């Protein structure tokens, strides 16, 4: 190996750092990843039968109001005009989400004005209005009122966490958006869309530089191959984006994560749901939502199979060591444990931890990219600049 920087993990954090290091410092970068592809959880692939772009690790939707991030990503891809909208099937009826005036009027079979709807939700918070919420259940009722909370969030959250919301901390949901107009856009960011020719093509362009080399299928902790932790730490600067507790061989204990299992269903029809995402908040449906990938890219209809479609149903559960970690559980015990690992990080020579796994945090894609750009500016460039 002849590299000035080693990046462990080919997700968006690692790819952004590698791109910046090669471009701004002229650094030779070696990227390694245990998976057989780049892109981390944002990786996508084409499904030959349907013509759908499958988001291999669940739906990834790009949105941001950060001008620097938007300018940066547009160097490598253009974006479609996709606007994310979510629907929810409750009691055999479909409602728009987030909760908005349309949802409220449909649910209550009414024609409330915005002012009337606001008064209704405040009234339905009942005795919980204006008091400190003791758990997620109470917080949800405070924010959207009891009927809407129980219809759309209580059992959905219970399935997502496999725990009664009354036993979950209120901090899990800082807010549930309620809009007292008919705006059903899911995100409120200035910019939104999907990469025109897919996520994988976007990320391949990020590292299309002769100074960047990628080696896939490599386990950083496998000492039988040369690109391993014992051989590299202290000898070359390292950007580590894997699980922080795994880096230290779980010496202080394991940080808890949620994972997602996917069940694929194929239909002999061109469009099954008529939308990309359908939530299932009722307790008698075991999965939380279903994703119909073709509907993320209506601009590709001519290239898609008009008679077949593919849907993935999502099931949430606790993650084990061999599972893909998606969402940090983030209890107070977990946060305390992470802080202990953070103290160990600071003692590692020439190793910078980043990404959601390396910092035990949940990030949207634009937040990962922003954190990588910031980390490069403040910590990585001074480390490698010649």
Short mmCIF file of C-alpha atoms in Angstrom, two decimals:
data_model
loop_
_atom_site.label_atom_id
_atom_site.label_comp_id
_atom_site.label_asym_id
_atom_site.label_seq_id
_atom_site.Cartn_x
_atom_site.Cartn_y
_atom_site.Cartn_z
CA UNK A 1 0.00 0.00 0.00
CA UNK A 2 1.20 3.48 -0.89
CA UNK A 3 -1.34 5.86 0.65
CA UNK A 4 -1.31 9.14 2.57
CA UNK A 5 -4.74 8.43 4.06
CA UNK A 6 -6.78 5.28 4.70
CA UNK A 7 -10.56 5.53 4.82
CA UNK A 8 -12.36 2.64 6.48
CA UNK A 9 -15.87 2.54 5.08
CA UNK A 10 -17.09 3.62 1.63
CA UNK A 11 -20.24 5.39 2.79
CA UNK A 12 -20.98 9.05 2.19
CA UNK A 13 -18.74 10.26 5.02
CA UNK A 14 -15.75 8.26 3.82
CA UNK A 15 -16.29 9.08 0.14
CA UNK A 16 -16.59 12.80 0.85
CA UNK A 17 -13.41 12.84 2.91
CA UNK A 18 -11.55 10.83 0.26
CA UNK A 19 -12.69 13.17 -2.52
CA UNK A 20 -11.68 16.25 -0.56
CA UNK A 21 -8.31 14.79 0.43
CA UNK A 22 -7.41 13.91 -3.15
CA UNK A 23 -8.60 17.21 -4.57
CA UNK A 24 -7.47 19.68 -1.93
CA UNK A 25 -4.35 18.03 -0.53
CA UNK A 26 -3.26 15.93 -3.48
CA UNK A 27 -3.36 12.94 -1.13
CA UNK A 28 -3.22 9.32 -2.21
CA UNK A 29 -6.24 7.69 -0.58
CA UNK A 30 -6.98 4.03 0.04
CA UNK A 31 -10.66 3.26 0.75
CA UNK A 32 -11.56 -0.14 2.17
CA UNK A 33 -14.97 -1.58 2.88
CA UNK A 34 -16.16 -4.97 4.04
CA UNK A 35 -19.12 -4.81 1.67
CA UNK A 36 -18.85 -5.69 -2.05
CA UNK A 37 -19.92 -2.19 -3.11
CA UNK A 38 -19.35 1.49 -2.36
CA UNK A 39 -21.99 3.84 -1.03
CA UNK A 40 -22.73 2.38 2.38
CA UNK A 41 -26.45 2.33 3.10
CA UNK A 42 -27.13 4.74 0.23
CA UNK A 43 -26.12 2.08 -2.33
CA UNK A 44 -28.72 1.33 -4.98
CA UNK A 45 -29.02 -1.12 -7.86
CA UNK A 46 -31.32 -1.63 -10.82
CA UNK A 47 -33.92 -4.40 -10.79
CA UNK A 48 -33.94 -5.97 -14.25
CA UNK A 49 -37.46 -7.37 -14.10
CA UNK A 50 -39.24 -4.13 -13.18
CA UNK A 51 -36.79 -1.41 -14.13
CA UNK A 52 -36.95 -0.05 -10.58
CA UNK A 53 -33.94 1.39 -8.77
CA UNK A 54 -33.76 -0.65 -5.56
CA UNK A 55 -32.44 1.18 -2.51
CA UNK A 56 -30.68 -1.82 -1.04
CA UNK A 57 -30.77 -0.63 2.57
CA UNK A 58 -34.14 1.10 2.57
CA UNK A 59 -35.47 4.29 1.05
CA UNK A 60 -32.92 7.12 0.71
CA UNK A 61 -34.30 10.55 -0.11
CA UNK A 62 -32.03 13.51 -0.59
CA UNK A 63 -33.06 16.88 0.84
CA UNK A 64 -31.19 19.82 2.33
CA UNK A 65 -31.29 23.52 3.03
CA UNK A 66 -27.50 23.65 3.41
CA UNK A 67 -26.13 25.68 0.49
CA UNK A 68 -22.62 24.28 0.78
CA UNK A 69 -23.88 20.69 0.70
CA UNK A 70 -26.22 21.38 -2.21
CA UNK A 71 -23.44 22.99 -4.22
CA UNK A 72 -21.10 20.12 -3.38
CA UNK A 73 -23.40 17.25 -4.38
CA UNK A 74 -24.37 18.96 -7.63
CA UNK A 75 -20.75 18.62 -8.73
CA UNK A 76 -21.36 14.88 -9.08
CA UNK A 77 -25.01 14.50 -10.00
CA UNK A 78 -28.09 16.37 -11.07
CA UNK A 79 -31.36 15.75 -9.25
CA UNK A 80 -34.89 14.97 -10.31
CA UNK A 81 -37.81 17.12 -9.20
CA UNK A 82 -39.10 14.37 -6.89
CA UNK A 83 -41.04 15.65 -3.88
CA UNK A 84 -41.52 13.15 -1.06
CA UNK A 85 -45.07 12.51 0.10
CA UNK A 86 -46.12 9.74 2.46
CA UNK A 87 -49.47 8.04 2.92
CA UNK A 88 -50.76 5.88 5.74
CA UNK A 89 -53.31 3.06 5.70
CA UNK A 90 -55.32 3.16 8.92
CA UNK A 91 -58.52 1.12 9.46
CA UNK A 92 -58.67 0.31 5.73
CA UNK A 93 -58.51 3.97 4.73
CA UNK A 94 -55.62 5.93 3.25
CA UNK A 95 -54.60 9.25 4.80
CA UNK A 96 -51.87 11.76 3.87
CA UNK A 97 -48.90 12.35 6.19
CA UNK A 98 -47.46 14.33 7.88
CA UNK A 99 -50.67 15.19 9.70
CA UNK A 100 -52.09 18.22 7.91
CA UNK A 101 -55.45 19.88 7.50
CA UNK A 102 -56.41 17.27 4.91
CA UNK A 103 -55.60 14.45 7.33
CA UNK A 104 -57.52 16.14 10.15
CA UNK A 105 -60.64 16.83 8.11
CA UNK A 106 -60.66 13.36 6.59
CA UNK A 107 -60.11 11.67 9.95
CA UNK A 108 -62.86 13.60 11.75
CA UNK A 109 -65.15 13.79 8.69
CA UNK A 110 -65.16 17.55 9.09
CA UNK A 111 -64.32 20.79 7.30
CA UNK A 112 -62.31 22.61 9.93
CA UNK A 113 -60.55 25.85 9.16
CA UNK A 114 -56.91 26.09 10.25
CA UNK A 115 -57.92 28.02 13.39
CA UNK A 116 -60.60 25.47 14.29
CA UNK A 117 -58.22 22.57 13.72
CA UNK A 118 -55.60 24.13 15.98
CA UNK A 119 -58.15 24.54 18.75
CA UNK A 120 -59.28 20.93 18.30
CA UNK A 121 -55.76 19.50 18.61
CA UNK A 122 -55.06 21.62 21.70
CA UNK A 123 -58.28 20.40 23.29
CA UNK A 124 -57.47 16.77 22.49
CA UNK A 125 -54.12 16.99 24.27
CA UNK A 126 -56.28 17.13 27.41
CA UNK A 127 -54.59 17.06 30.77
CA UNK A 128 -51.19 16.55 29.12
CA UNK A 129 -51.19 20.00 27.51
CA UNK A 130 -48.46 22.22 28.88
CA UNK A 131 -46.93 19.69 31.28
CA UNK A 132 -43.60 17.90 31.06
CA UNK A 133 -44.08 14.65 29.14
CA UNK A 134 -42.89 11.60 31.08
CA UNK A 135 -42.67 9.25 28.09
CA UNK A 136 -43.10 9.03 24.33
CA UNK A 137 -46.79 8.22 24.65
CA UNK A 138 -47.50 11.42 26.59
CA UNK A 139 -45.33 13.48 24.26
CA UNK A 140 -47.19 12.23 21.19
CA UNK A 141 -50.56 13.08 22.71
CA UNK A 142 -49.30 16.55 23.58
CA UNK A 143 -48.21 17.22 20.02
CA UNK A 144 -51.07 15.86 17.91
CA UNK A 145 -53.89 15.04 20.34
CA UNK A 146 -54.94 11.60 21.52
CA UNK A 147 -57.09 10.39 18.55
CA UNK A 148 -54.53 11.19 15.85
CA UNK A 149 -51.63 9.96 17.97
CA UNK A 150 -53.31 6.61 18.64
CA UNK A 151 -54.33 6.21 15.00
CA UNK A 152 -51.05 7.04 13.27
CA UNK A 153 -48.18 6.91 15.76
CA UNK A 154 -48.77 4.81 18.88
CA UNK A 155 -48.74 1.34 17.35
CA UNK A 156 -46.38 2.34 14.53
CA UNK A 157 -43.86 3.41 17.16
CA UNK A 158 -44.53 0.26 19.18
CA UNK A 159 -43.73 -1.88 16.13
CA UNK A 160 -40.68 0.19 15.29
CA UNK A 161 -39.21 -0.15 18.78
CA UNK A 162 -40.91 -3.39 19.90
CA UNK A 163 -41.70 -1.54 23.11
CA UNK A 164 -44.83 0.10 24.49
CA UNK A 165 -44.44 3.86 23.80
CA UNK A 166 -45.31 4.44 27.47
CA UNK A 167 -41.96 2.79 28.27
CA UNK A 168 -39.95 4.86 25.79
CA UNK A 169 -38.40 8.26 26.57
CA UNK A 170 -40.19 11.36 25.31
CA UNK A 171 -36.92 12.51 23.71
CA UNK A 172 -37.31 9.98 20.88
CA UNK A 173 -39.83 12.33 19.28
CA UNK A 174 -38.97 15.97 19.81
CA UNK A 175 -41.87 16.86 17.60
CA UNK A 176 -44.49 15.33 15.36
CA UNK A 177 -45.23 17.76 12.56
CA UNK A 178 -48.80 19.00 12.34
CA UNK A 179 -49.64 21.43 9.55
CA UNK A 180 -52.79 23.44 9.66
CA UNK A 181 -52.94 23.75 5.90
CA UNK A 182 -53.11 21.25 3.04
CA UNK A 183 -49.35 21.01 2.48
CA UNK A 184 -48.42 17.30 2.49
CA UNK A 185 -44.77 17.64 1.53
CA UNK A 186 -42.87 15.43 3.92
CA UNK A 187 -39.72 17.57 4.01
CA UNK A 188 -39.56 21.34 4.29
CA UNK A 189 -36.01 21.80 3.01
CA UNK A 190 -35.16 24.24 0.24
CA UNK A 191 -33.75 21.52 -2.02
CA UNK A 192 -35.10 18.04 -2.64
CA UNK A 193 -34.81 15.33 -5.27
CA UNK A 194 -33.24 12.02 -6.23
CA UNK A 195 -29.98 11.61 -8.20
CA UNK A 196 -30.95 11.57 -11.85
CA UNK A 197 -29.07 8.40 -12.78
CA UNK A 198 -29.03 6.78 -9.35
CA UNK A 199 -27.12 6.83 -6.10
CA UNK A 200 -24.36 4.48 -7.18
CA UNK A 201 -23.49 6.52 -10.28
CA UNK A 202 -23.35 9.67 -8.12
CA UNK A 203 -20.93 8.11 -5.66
CA UNK A 204 -18.75 6.54 -8.33
CA UNK A 205 -18.18 10.04 -9.72
CA UNK A 206 -17.17 11.31 -6.28
CA UNK A 207 -14.12 9.06 -6.28
CA UNK A 208 -13.31 9.10 -9.99
CA UNK A 209 -9.75 10.21 -9.31
CA UNK A 210 -6.54 8.25 -9.99
CA UNK A 211 -5.28 9.19 -6.52
CA UNK A 212 -8.18 7.26 -4.93
CA UNK A 213 -8.07 3.47 -4.79
CA UNK A 214 -10.89 1.29 -3.47
CA UNK A 215 -10.55 -2.23 -2.11
CA UNK A 216 -13.86 -3.99 -1.36
CA UNK A 217 -14.61 -7.10 0.66
CA UNK A 218 -11.93 -6.17 3.21
CA UNK A 219 -12.42 -6.58 6.95
CA UNK A 220 -10.40 -3.92 8.79
CA UNK A 221 -10.15 -6.26 11.79
CA UNK A 222 -8.92 -9.30 9.84
CA UNK A 223 -5.18 -9.49 10.45
CA UNK A 224 -4.74 -12.14 7.76
CA UNK A 225 -4.94 -9.37 5.13
CA UNK A 226 -2.59 -6.35 4.97
CA UNK A 227 -5.13 -3.50 5.31
CA UNK A 228 -5.92 -4.21 8.94
CA UNK A 229 -6.12 -2.17 12.12
CA UNK A 230 -2.99 -3.56 13.77
CA UNK A 231 -0.88 -2.90 10.67
CA UNK A 232 -2.16 0.63 9.97
CA UNK A 233 -2.96 2.49 13.19
CA UNK A 234 -0.14 4.85 14.11
CA UNK A 235 1.52 4.48 10.72
CA UNK A 236 -0.89 6.36 8.45
CA UNK A 237 -3.82 8.71 9.16
CA UNK A 238 -7.08 6.77 9.28
CA UNK A 239 -10.70 7.82 8.89
CA UNK A 240 -12.81 5.19 10.61
CA UNK A 241 -16.56 5.07 9.88
CA UNK A 242 -17.47 1.67 11.28
CA UNK A 243 -19.13 0.97 14.64
CA UNK A 244 -17.17 2.71 17.37
CA UNK A 245 -17.66 -0.11 19.88
CA UNK A 246 -16.41 -2.66 17.32
CA UNK A 247 -13.22 -0.63 16.85
CA UNK A 248 -12.40 -1.17 20.54
CA UNK A 249 -13.54 -4.80 20.44
CA UNK A 250 -16.56 -3.95 22.63
CA UNK A 251 -14.20 -3.43 25.57
CA UNK A 252 -16.68 -1.21 27.44
CA UNK A 253 -19.84 -2.96 26.25
CA UNK A 254 -22.10 -2.84 23.19
CA UNK A 255 -24.00 0.19 21.98
CA UNK A 256 -27.59 -0.71 21.07
CA UNK A 257 -29.06 -0.24 17.60
CA UNK A 258 -32.28 -1.02 15.76
CA UNK A 259 -32.14 -2.83 12.45
CA UNK A 260 -34.63 -3.39 9.63
CA UNK A 261 -35.56 -6.61 7.86
CA UNK A 262 -37.02 -6.40 4.35
CA UNK A 263 -39.60 -8.70 2.81
CA UNK A 264 -39.81 -8.48 -0.97
CA UNK A 265 -43.19 -8.83 -2.70
CA UNK A 266 -43.60 -8.75 -6.47
CA UNK A 267 -46.87 -7.92 -8.19
CA UNK A 268 -48.09 -8.64 -11.70
CA UNK A 269 -49.17 -5.04 -12.15
CA UNK A 270 -47.48 -1.82 -13.07
CA UNK A 271 -48.26 0.10 -9.90
CA UNK A 272 -49.50 -1.41 -6.65
CA UNK A 273 -49.72 1.54 -4.24
CA UNK A 274 -49.77 4.59 -6.46
CA UNK A 275 -47.14 6.20 -4.20
CA UNK A 276 -43.57 5.40 -3.08
CA UNK A 277 -44.21 4.93 0.66
CA UNK A 278 -47.23 3.54 2.49
CA UNK A 279 -47.17 3.46 6.29
CA UNK A 280 -49.06 0.84 8.28
CA UNK A 281 -49.68 2.22 11.78
CA UNK A 282 -52.24 -0.39 12.89
CA UNK A 283 -51.20 -3.05 15.40
CA UNK A 284 -52.61 -5.95 13.34
CA UNK A 285 -50.16 -5.34 10.46
CA UNK A 286 -46.72 -6.67 11.45
CA UNK A 287 -44.64 -4.41 9.20
CA UNK A 288 -44.23 -0.67 9.62
CA UNK A 289 -44.30 0.45 6.01
CA UNK A 290 -44.00 -0.65 2.39
CA UNK A 291 -41.75 0.90 -0.26
CA UNK A 292 -42.63 0.74 -3.98
CA UNK A 293 -39.40 1.73 -5.68
CA UNK A 294 -40.75 2.42 -9.17
CA UNK A 295 -42.72 5.35 -7.81
CA UNK A 296 -39.58 7.20 -6.74
CA UNK A 297 -38.75 7.69 -10.41
CA UNK A 298 -41.85 8.44 -12.48
CA UNK A 299 -39.59 10.13 -15.03
CA UNK A 300 -38.26 6.66 -15.93
CA UNK A 301 -41.65 5.15 -16.84
CA UNK A 302 -40.62 4.43 -20.41
CA UNK A 303 -37.70 2.33 -19.16
CA UNK A 304 -39.77 0.49 -16.53
CA UNK A 305 -41.85 -2.67 -16.98
CA UNK A 306 -45.51 -1.57 -17.24
CA UNK A 307 -46.76 -4.97 -16.04
CA UNK A 308 -44.59 -5.69 -12.99
CA UNK A 309 -43.60 -3.91 -9.79
CA UNK A 310 -41.60 -4.72 -6.66
CA UNK A 311 -42.39 -3.73 -3.07
CA UNK A 312 -40.32 -4.10 0.09
CA UNK A 313 -42.05 -4.37 3.45
CA UNK A 314 -40.07 -3.21 6.50
CA UNK A 315 -39.90 -4.94 9.86
CA UNK A 316 -37.99 -3.37 12.76
CA UNK A 317 -36.14 -5.23 15.52
CA UNK A 318 -33.14 -5.02 17.81
CA UNK A 319 -29.80 -5.38 16.05
CA UNK A 320 -27.22 -8.01 16.94
CA UNK A 321 -23.53 -7.88 16.09
CA UNK A 322 -24.10 -9.50 12.69
CA UNK A 323 -26.99 -7.23 11.69
CA UNK A 324 -26.89 -3.95 9.80
CA UNK A 325 -27.26 -1.18 12.41
CA UNK A 326 -29.73 1.49 11.27
CA UNK A 327 -31.00 3.58 14.20
CA UNK A 328 -29.18 4.19 17.50
CA UNK A 329 -31.39 3.29 20.46
CA UNK A 330 -29.77 6.21 22.27
CA UNK A 331 -30.97 5.67 25.81
CA UNK A 332 -29.16 7.57 28.54
CA UNK A 333 -27.10 4.44 29.23
CA UNK A 334 -26.11 4.30 25.56
CA UNK A 335 -25.17 7.96 25.49
CA UNK A 336 -23.07 7.51 28.62
CA UNK A 337 -21.37 4.48 27.10
CA UNK A 338 -20.62 6.37 23.90
CA UNK A 339 -18.98 9.15 25.90
CA UNK A 340 -16.69 6.55 27.47
CA UNK A 341 -15.76 5.29 24.00
CA UNK A 342 -15.24 8.90 22.94
CA UNK A 343 -12.54 9.19 25.59
CA UNK A 344 -10.81 6.15 24.09
CA UNK A 345 -11.08 7.67 20.61
CA UNK A 346 -9.12 10.70 21.70
CA UNK A 347 -6.17 8.46 22.59
CA UNK A 348 -5.99 6.71 19.20
CA UNK A 349 -3.00 8.04 17.23
CA UNK A 350 -3.99 9.54 13.90
CA UNK A 351 -7.51 8.06 13.84
CA UNK A 352 -10.58 10.22 13.20
CA UNK A 353 -14.01 8.71 13.78
CA UNK A 354 -16.92 9.80 11.59
CA UNK A 355 -20.28 8.89 10.09
CA UNK A 356 -23.30 7.63 11.95
CA UNK A 357 -21.65 4.38 13.10
CA UNK A 358 -18.44 6.03 14.19
CA UNK A 359 -20.24 8.71 16.19
CA UNK A 360 -23.30 6.71 17.34
CA UNK A 361 -25.77 9.11 15.76
CA UNK A 362 -28.57 9.08 13.21
CA UNK A 363 -27.90 11.35 10.24
CA UNK A 364 -29.73 12.15 7.05
CA UNK A 365 -27.51 12.09 3.96
CA UNK A 366 -27.00 15.84 3.80
CA UNK A 367 -25.98 15.85 7.47
CA UNK A 368 -23.39 13.13 6.84
CA UNK A 369 -21.91 15.09 3.94
CA UNK A 370 -21.86 18.32 5.95
CA UNK A 371 -20.16 16.62 8.89
CA UNK A 372 -17.56 15.13 6.51
CA UNK A 373 -16.82 18.50 4.89
CA UNK A 374 -16.50 20.12 8.30
CA UNK A 375 -14.29 17.34 9.65
CA UNK A 376 -12.07 17.62 6.60
CA UNK A 377 -11.71 21.39 7.04
CA UNK A 378 -10.99 21.34 10.75
CA UNK A 379 -9.18 18.07 11.42
CA UNK A 380 -8.22 16.08 8.36
CA UNK A 381 -6.67 18.65 6.03
CA UNK A 382 -4.22 19.88 8.71
CA UNK A 383 -3.28 16.24 9.29
CA UNK A 384 -2.42 15.41 5.67
CA UNK A 385 -1.65 18.71 3.90
CA UNK A 386 1.87 18.72 2.51
#
